[in-house]
CSV table of C-alpha atoms in Angstrom, one decimal:
chain,number,residue,atom,x,y,z
A,78,MET,CA,-2.7,-109.3,-71.5
A,79,PHE,CA,-0.9,-112.2,-69.8
A,80,ILE,CA,-1.9,-115.8,-70.5
A,81,ASN,CA,-0.3,-118.6,-68.6
A,82,LYS,CA,1.4,-121.4,-70.5
A,83,SER,CA,-1.2,-123.9,-69.2
A,84,CYS,CA,-3.7,-122.3,-71.6
A,85,LEU,CA,-1.5,-122.9,-74.7
A,86,ALA,CA,-3.1,-126.1,-75.8
A,87,ALA,CA,-6.6,-124.8,-75.2
A,88,SER,CA,-6.0,-121.4,-76.8
A,89,LEU,CA,-4.7,-123.0,-80.1
A,90,VAL,CA,-8.0,-124.8,-80.8
A,91,THR,CA,-10.7,-123.3,-82.9
A,92,VAL,CA,-13.2,-121.2,-81.1
A,93,VAL,CA,-16.4,-123.0,-80.2
A,94,CYS,CA,-19.7,-121.3,-80.9
A,95,LEU,CA,-23.2,-122.5,-80.0
A,96,GLY,CA,-25.6,-122.5,-82.9
A,97,THR,CA,-23.0,-122.1,-85.6
A,98,GLU,CA,-20.0,-123.9,-87.1
A,99,ALA,CA,-16.6,-123.1,-85.5
A,100,GLN,CA,-15.0,-120.2,-87.2
A,101,ALA,CA,-11.7,-120.7,-89.1
A,102,VAL,CA,-8.5,-119.2,-87.6
A,103,MET,CA,-5.7,-118.1,-89.9
A,104,VAL,CA,-2.3,-118.2,-88.3
A,105,THR,CA,0.6,-116.1,-89.7
A,106,ASN,CA,4.0,-116.7,-88.1
A,107,GLY,CA,6.1,-113.6,-87.5
A,108,LEU,CA,9.5,-112.8,-89.0
A,109,THR,CA,11.3,-112.2,-85.7
A,110,PHE,CA,14.7,-110.6,-85.0
A,111,SER,CA,16.5,-108.3,-82.6
A,112,VAL,CA,18.4,-105.1,-83.2
A,113,ALA,CA,20.7,-103.1,-80.9
A,114,ASP,CA,22.2,-99.6,-81.0
A,115,LEU,CA,25.5,-98.3,-79.5
A,116,GLN,CA,25.8,-95.5,-77.0
A,117,SER,CA,28.0,-93.6,-79.4
A,118,LEU,CA,25.0,-93.6,-81.8
A,119,PRO,CA,22.1,-94.0,-79.4
A,120,PHE,CA,18.6,-94.8,-80.8
A,121,ILE,CA,19.9,-95.8,-84.2
A,122,GLY,CA,20.0,-99.5,-85.1
A,123,ASN,CA,23.6,-100.6,-85.5
A,124,HIS,CA,23.7,-104.4,-85.4
A,125,TYR,CA,21.7,-107.6,-84.9
A,126,HIS,CA,21.5,-109.7,-81.8
A,127,SER,CA,19.2,-112.3,-83.5
A,128,ASN,CA,18.4,-112.7,-87.2
A,129,ALA,CA,18.1,-115.3,-90.0
A,130,ALA,CA,21.8,-115.2,-90.5
A,131,GLY,CA,22.6,-116.3,-86.9
A,132,ALA,CA,24.0,-113.0,-85.7
A,133,LEU,CA,26.6,-113.3,-82.9
A,134,GLY,CA,26.0,-117.1,-82.8
A,135,ASN,CA,22.6,-116.5,-81.1
A,136,PRO,CA,19.4,-118.5,-81.7
A,137,LEU,CA,17.4,-117.5,-84.7
A,138,ALA,CA,14.1,-115.7,-84.6
A,139,LYS,CA,14.3,-114.3,-81.1
A,140,ALA,CA,13.0,-110.9,-79.9
A,141,GLU,CA,15.5,-109.7,-77.2
A,142,VAL,CA,14.7,-106.7,-75.0
A,143,GLY,CA,17.2,-105.0,-72.6
A,144,GLY,CA,20.3,-102.9,-72.1
A,145,PHE,CA,23.9,-104.1,-71.8
A,146,LEU,CA,27.3,-102.7,-70.9
A,147,PHE,CA,29.9,-104.7,-72.8
A,148,THR,CA,32.5,-101.9,-72.2
A,149,SER,CA,32.3,-98.6,-70.6
A,150,GLU,CA,32.6,-96.9,-74.0
A,151,GLN,CA,30.0,-99.0,-75.8
A,152,PRO,CA,26.8,-99.7,-73.8
A,153,GLU,CA,23.8,-100.7,-75.9
A,154,GLU,CA,20.0,-101.1,-75.9
A,155,VAL,CA,18.4,-104.0,-77.8
A,156,ARG,CA,14.9,-104.2,-79.1
A,157,GLY,CA,12.9,-107.1,-80.4
A,158,MET,CA,10.8,-107.0,-83.7
A,159,SER,CA,8.4,-109.3,-85.5
A,160,GLU,CA,6.7,-108.7,-88.8
A,161,PHE,CA,3.5,-110.4,-90.1
A,162,ASN,CA,2.4,-110.8,-93.7
A,163,LEU,CA,-1.1,-109.4,-94.1
A,164,ALA,CA,-1.7,-110.9,-97.6
A,165,GLY,CA,-5.0,-112.7,-97.7
A,166,LEU,CA,-6.4,-111.1,-94.6
A,167,SER,CA,-9.7,-109.4,-94.5
A,168,THR,CA,-10.7,-106.3,-92.5
A,169,SER,CA,-13.8,-108.2,-91.4
A,170,GLY,CA,-11.6,-110.6,-89.3
A,171,VAL,CA,-10.7,-110.3,-85.7
A,172,SER,CA,-6.9,-110.0,-85.3
A,173,ARG,CA,-4.7,-110.6,-82.2
A,174,VAL,CA,-1.0,-111.1,-81.8
A,175,ARG,CA,0.4,-113.8,-79.5
A,176,PHE,CA,4.0,-114.5,-78.4
A,177,SER,CA,5.8,-116.4,-75.7
A,178,VAL,CA,8.6,-116.1,-73.2
A,179,PHE,CA,11.7,-117.9,-74.5
A,180,LYS,CA,14.2,-116.9,-71.8
A,181,GLU,CA,14.2,-115.0,-68.5
A,182,ASN,CA,17.5,-113.5,-69.3
A,183,SER,CA,19.4,-111.9,-72.1
A,184,LEU,CA,20.6,-114.1,-75.0
A,185,ALA,CA,24.2,-113.8,-73.6
A,186,ASP,CA,23.0,-114.5,-70.0
A,187,GLU,CA,23.8,-111.1,-68.6
A,188,GLY,CA,20.9,-111.3,-66.1
A,189,ARG,CA,17.2,-111.4,-65.7
A,190,GLY,CA,15.6,-108.0,-66.5
A,191,VAL,CA,12.6,-106.8,-64.5
A,192,PHE,CA,11.2,-103.8,-66.3
A,193,ASP,CA,8.2,-102.5,-68.3
A,194,ILE,CA,8.0,-103.3,-72.0
A,195,ASP,CA,6.0,-101.3,-74.5
A,196,VAL,CA,4.7,-102.9,-77.7
A,197,TYR,CA,4.6,-100.6,-80.7
A,198,ALA,CA,3.2,-101.2,-84.1
A,199,TYR,CA,4.9,-100.0,-87.3
A,200,ARG,CA,4.6,-100.5,-91.1
A,201,GLY,CA,6.6,-103.6,-91.9
A,202,ASN,CA,8.1,-104.9,-95.2
A,203,GLN,CA,8.7,-108.6,-94.3
A,204,ALA,CA,12.4,-108.0,-94.1
A,205,GLU,CA,15.0,-107.7,-91.3
A,206,ASN,CA,16.1,-104.1,-91.2
A,207,LEU,CA,18.4,-102.4,-88.7
A,208,SER,CA,16.3,-99.2,-89.1
A,209,ASP,CA,13.3,-101.0,-87.6
A,210,PHE,CA,15.0,-100.1,-84.3
A,211,GLU,CA,14.0,-96.5,-84.7
A,212,ILE,CA,11.3,-96.6,-87.4
A,213,PRO,CA,8.3,-94.3,-86.7
A,214,THR,CA,5.5,-96.2,-85.1
A,215,LEU,CA,1.7,-96.3,-85.7
A,216,GLY,CA,1.0,-96.2,-82.0
A,217,LEU,CA,1.2,-98.2,-78.8
A,218,VAL,CA,-0.4,-101.7,-78.9
A,219,GLY,CA,0.0,-102.4,-75.2
A,220,SER,CA,2.5,-102.8,-72.3
A,221,PHE,CA,3.5,-105.4,-69.7
A,222,ASN,CA,6.0,-106.0,-66.9
A,223,THR,CA,8.4,-108.9,-67.0
A,224,GLY,CA,8.4,-109.4,-63.3
A,225,PRO,CA,5.7,-112.2,-63.1
A,226,LEU,CA,6.7,-113.9,-66.4
A,227,SER,CA,8.2,-117.4,-66.7
A,228,VAL,CA,9.5,-119.4,-69.7
A,229,GLY,CA,6.7,-120.6,-71.8
A,230,ASP,CA,4.2,-118.0,-70.7
A,231,LEU,CA,2.1,-116.4,-73.4
A,232,LEU,CA,1.2,-112.8,-74.0
A,233,GLU,CA,-1.6,-111.7,-76.3
A,234,PHE,CA,-2.7,-108.3,-77.6
A,235,ASP,CA,-5.5,-107.0,-79.7
A,236,VAL,CA,-4.3,-105.5,-83.0
A,237,ASP,CA,-7.6,-105.6,-84.9
A,238,SER,CA,-7.9,-101.8,-85.6
A,239,ILE,CA,-4.3,-101.5,-86.6
A,240,VAL,CA,-4.5,-104.4,-89.0
A,241,ASP,CA,-7.7,-103.0,-90.5
A,242,SER,CA,-6.0,-99.6,-91.0
A,243,LEU,CA,-3.0,-101.2,-92.7
A,244,ILE,CA,-5.0,-103.3,-95.1
A,245,LEU,CA,-7.3,-100.4,-96.0
A,246,GLY,CA,-4.2,-98.3,-96.7
A,247,GLY,CA,-2.7,-100.9,-99.0
A,248,ASP,CA,0.0,-102.1,-96.7
A,249,THR,CA,1.0,-105.7,-96.6
A,250,SER,CA,2.9,-106.1,-93.4
A,251,LEU,CA,2.4,-105.4,-89.7
A,252,GLY,CA,5.5,-104.8,-87.6
A,253,LEU,CA,5.7,-105.0,-83.8
A,254,ARG,CA,8.5,-103.7,-81.8
A,255,LEU,CA,9.1,-104.6,-78.1
A,256,GLN,CA,11.3,-102.1,-76.2
A,257,GLN,CA,12.0,-101.0,-72.6
A,258,ARG,CA,9.7,-98.2,-71.5
A,259,THR,CA,12.7,-96.6,-69.8
A,260,ARG,CA,16.1,-97.1,-71.4
A,261,GLY,CA,18.3,-99.1,-69.1
A,262,LEU,CA,21.8,-100.3,-69.6
A,263,ASP,CA,22.2,-102.4,-66.5
A,264,GLY,CA,23.1,-105.6,-68.3
A,265,LYS,CA,19.8,-107.3,-68.0
A,266,GLY,CA,17.3,-108.7,-70.6
A,267,PHE,CA,14.4,-110.8,-71.5
A,268,VAL,CA,13.8,-112.8,-74.7
A,269,PHE,CA,10.5,-113.7,-76.6
A,270,ASP,CA,9.7,-115.9,-79.6
A,271,GLN,CA,6.8,-117.8,-81.3
A,272,PHE,CA,5.2,-114.6,-82.6
A,273,GLN,CA,1.8,-115.4,-84.3
A,274,LEU,CA,-0.9,-113.2,-85.8
A,275,MET,CA,-4.3,-114.9,-85.2
A,276,SER,CA,-7.1,-113.8,-87.5
A,277,ALA,CA,-10.6,-115.3,-86.9
A,278,ALA,CA,-13.6,-114.7,-89.2
A,279,PRO,CA,-16.6,-113.3,-87.3
A,280,PRO,CA,-19.6,-115.5,-86.8
A,281,PRO,CA,-22.6,-115.0,-89.2
A,282,ALA,CA,-25.0,-112.2,-88.4
A,283,GLY,CA,-27.4,-113.2,-85.6
A,284,ALA,CA,-25.3,-116.2,-84.5
A,285,PRO,CA,-24.4,-116.5,-80.8
A,286,GLY,CA,-20.9,-115.1,-80.0
A,287,PRO,CA,-17.9,-117.3,-79.2
A,288,LEU,CA,-17.6,-118.8,-75.8
A,289,PRO,CA,-14.4,-118.0,-73.8
A,290,LEU,CA,-11.9,-120.7,-74.5
A,291,LEU,CA,-11.4,-121.5,-70.8
A,292,GLY,CA,-15.2,-122.1,-70.7
A,293,ALA,CA,-15.3,-124.8,-73.3
A,294,ALA,CA,-15.7,-127.6,-70.8
A,295,ALA,CA,-18.6,-125.7,-69.2
A,296,ALA,CA,-20.1,-125.2,-72.6
A,297,PHE,CA,-20.0,-128.9,-73.3
A,298,ARG,CA,-21.7,-129.6,-70.0
A,299,PHE,CA,-24.3,-126.9,-70.8
A,300,SER,CA,-25.0,-128.4,-74.2
A,301,ARG,CA,-25.5,-131.9,-72.7
A,302,ARG,CA,-28.0,-130.4,-70.1
A,303,LEU,CA,-29.8,-128.5,-72.9
A,304,LYS,CA,-30.0,-131.7,-75.0
A,305,SER,CA,-31.4,-133.6,-72.0
A,306,ARG,CA,-34.1,-130.9,-71.3
A,307,MET,CA,-35.1,-130.9,-75.0
A,308,GLN,CA,-35.4,-134.7,-75.0
A,309,ALA,CA,-37.4,-134.6,-71.8
A,310,ALA,CA,-39.7,-131.9,-73.3
A,311,GLY,CA,-40.1,-134.0,-76.4
A,312,SER,CA,-41.1,-137.1,-74.3
A,313,ARG,CA,-43.7,-135.1,-72.3
A,314,SER,CA,-45.1,-133.7,-75.6
A,315,SER,CA,-45.3,-137.2,-77.1
A,316,CYS,CA,-47.0,-138.6,-73.9
A,317,GLY,CA,-49.5,-135.8,-73.9
A,318,GLY,CA,-50.4,-136.5,-77.5
A,319,ARG,CA,-51.0,-140.2,-76.7
A,320,GLY,CA,-53.2,-139.3,-73.8
A,321,GLN,CA,-55.3,-137.0,-75.9
A,322,GLY,CA,-55.7,-139.7,-78.5
């Protein structure tokens, strides 16, 4: 699901509900890194492109996706990962993952990649591991194409059922892996960062559901009109009572 960067400020505010207090939102930042293989050992994580130690002199905490040909003997694919600590989260919450476009290119500026990216979930351990490149997945979370994306754009995916399953199974970390749907080694890439797990408590039973964030202004206008009608109705009721007296 694509969300334009203009929605960033609005989407970070607490959800507004009519008839109940706003529900709290827990934000867990992801542990984000990138791992690449080598053509001589394809599909096996061999080295980092981004990690906490500053691999290859690249920026920290970036999820790079693409395929590169540094030499004819050693082409490589890179995949981006992010892991989220599930400690303290409840299965009654509503969980979504959000991340943004950092760069419309590879970290080393080999070129802008236009391709489909699949987002897979896996059991994390809150650590940067080369083996996360090929770790078995829990299933596909969603997909998107990089074609229309620009720096600062946000993407968001529903991970509620996966998070619930992990918590119920005693797991304490959700891992996400971004990878090309079709392995390509044409020297192009895309980079993402600011991975966040958003977990919002559901409203009390019987309470109206949350309004869409983009409709908050409309909700405000609606509430003012509703208040005006209630005040007008109260005035008519009071006048009627005086007339009967």
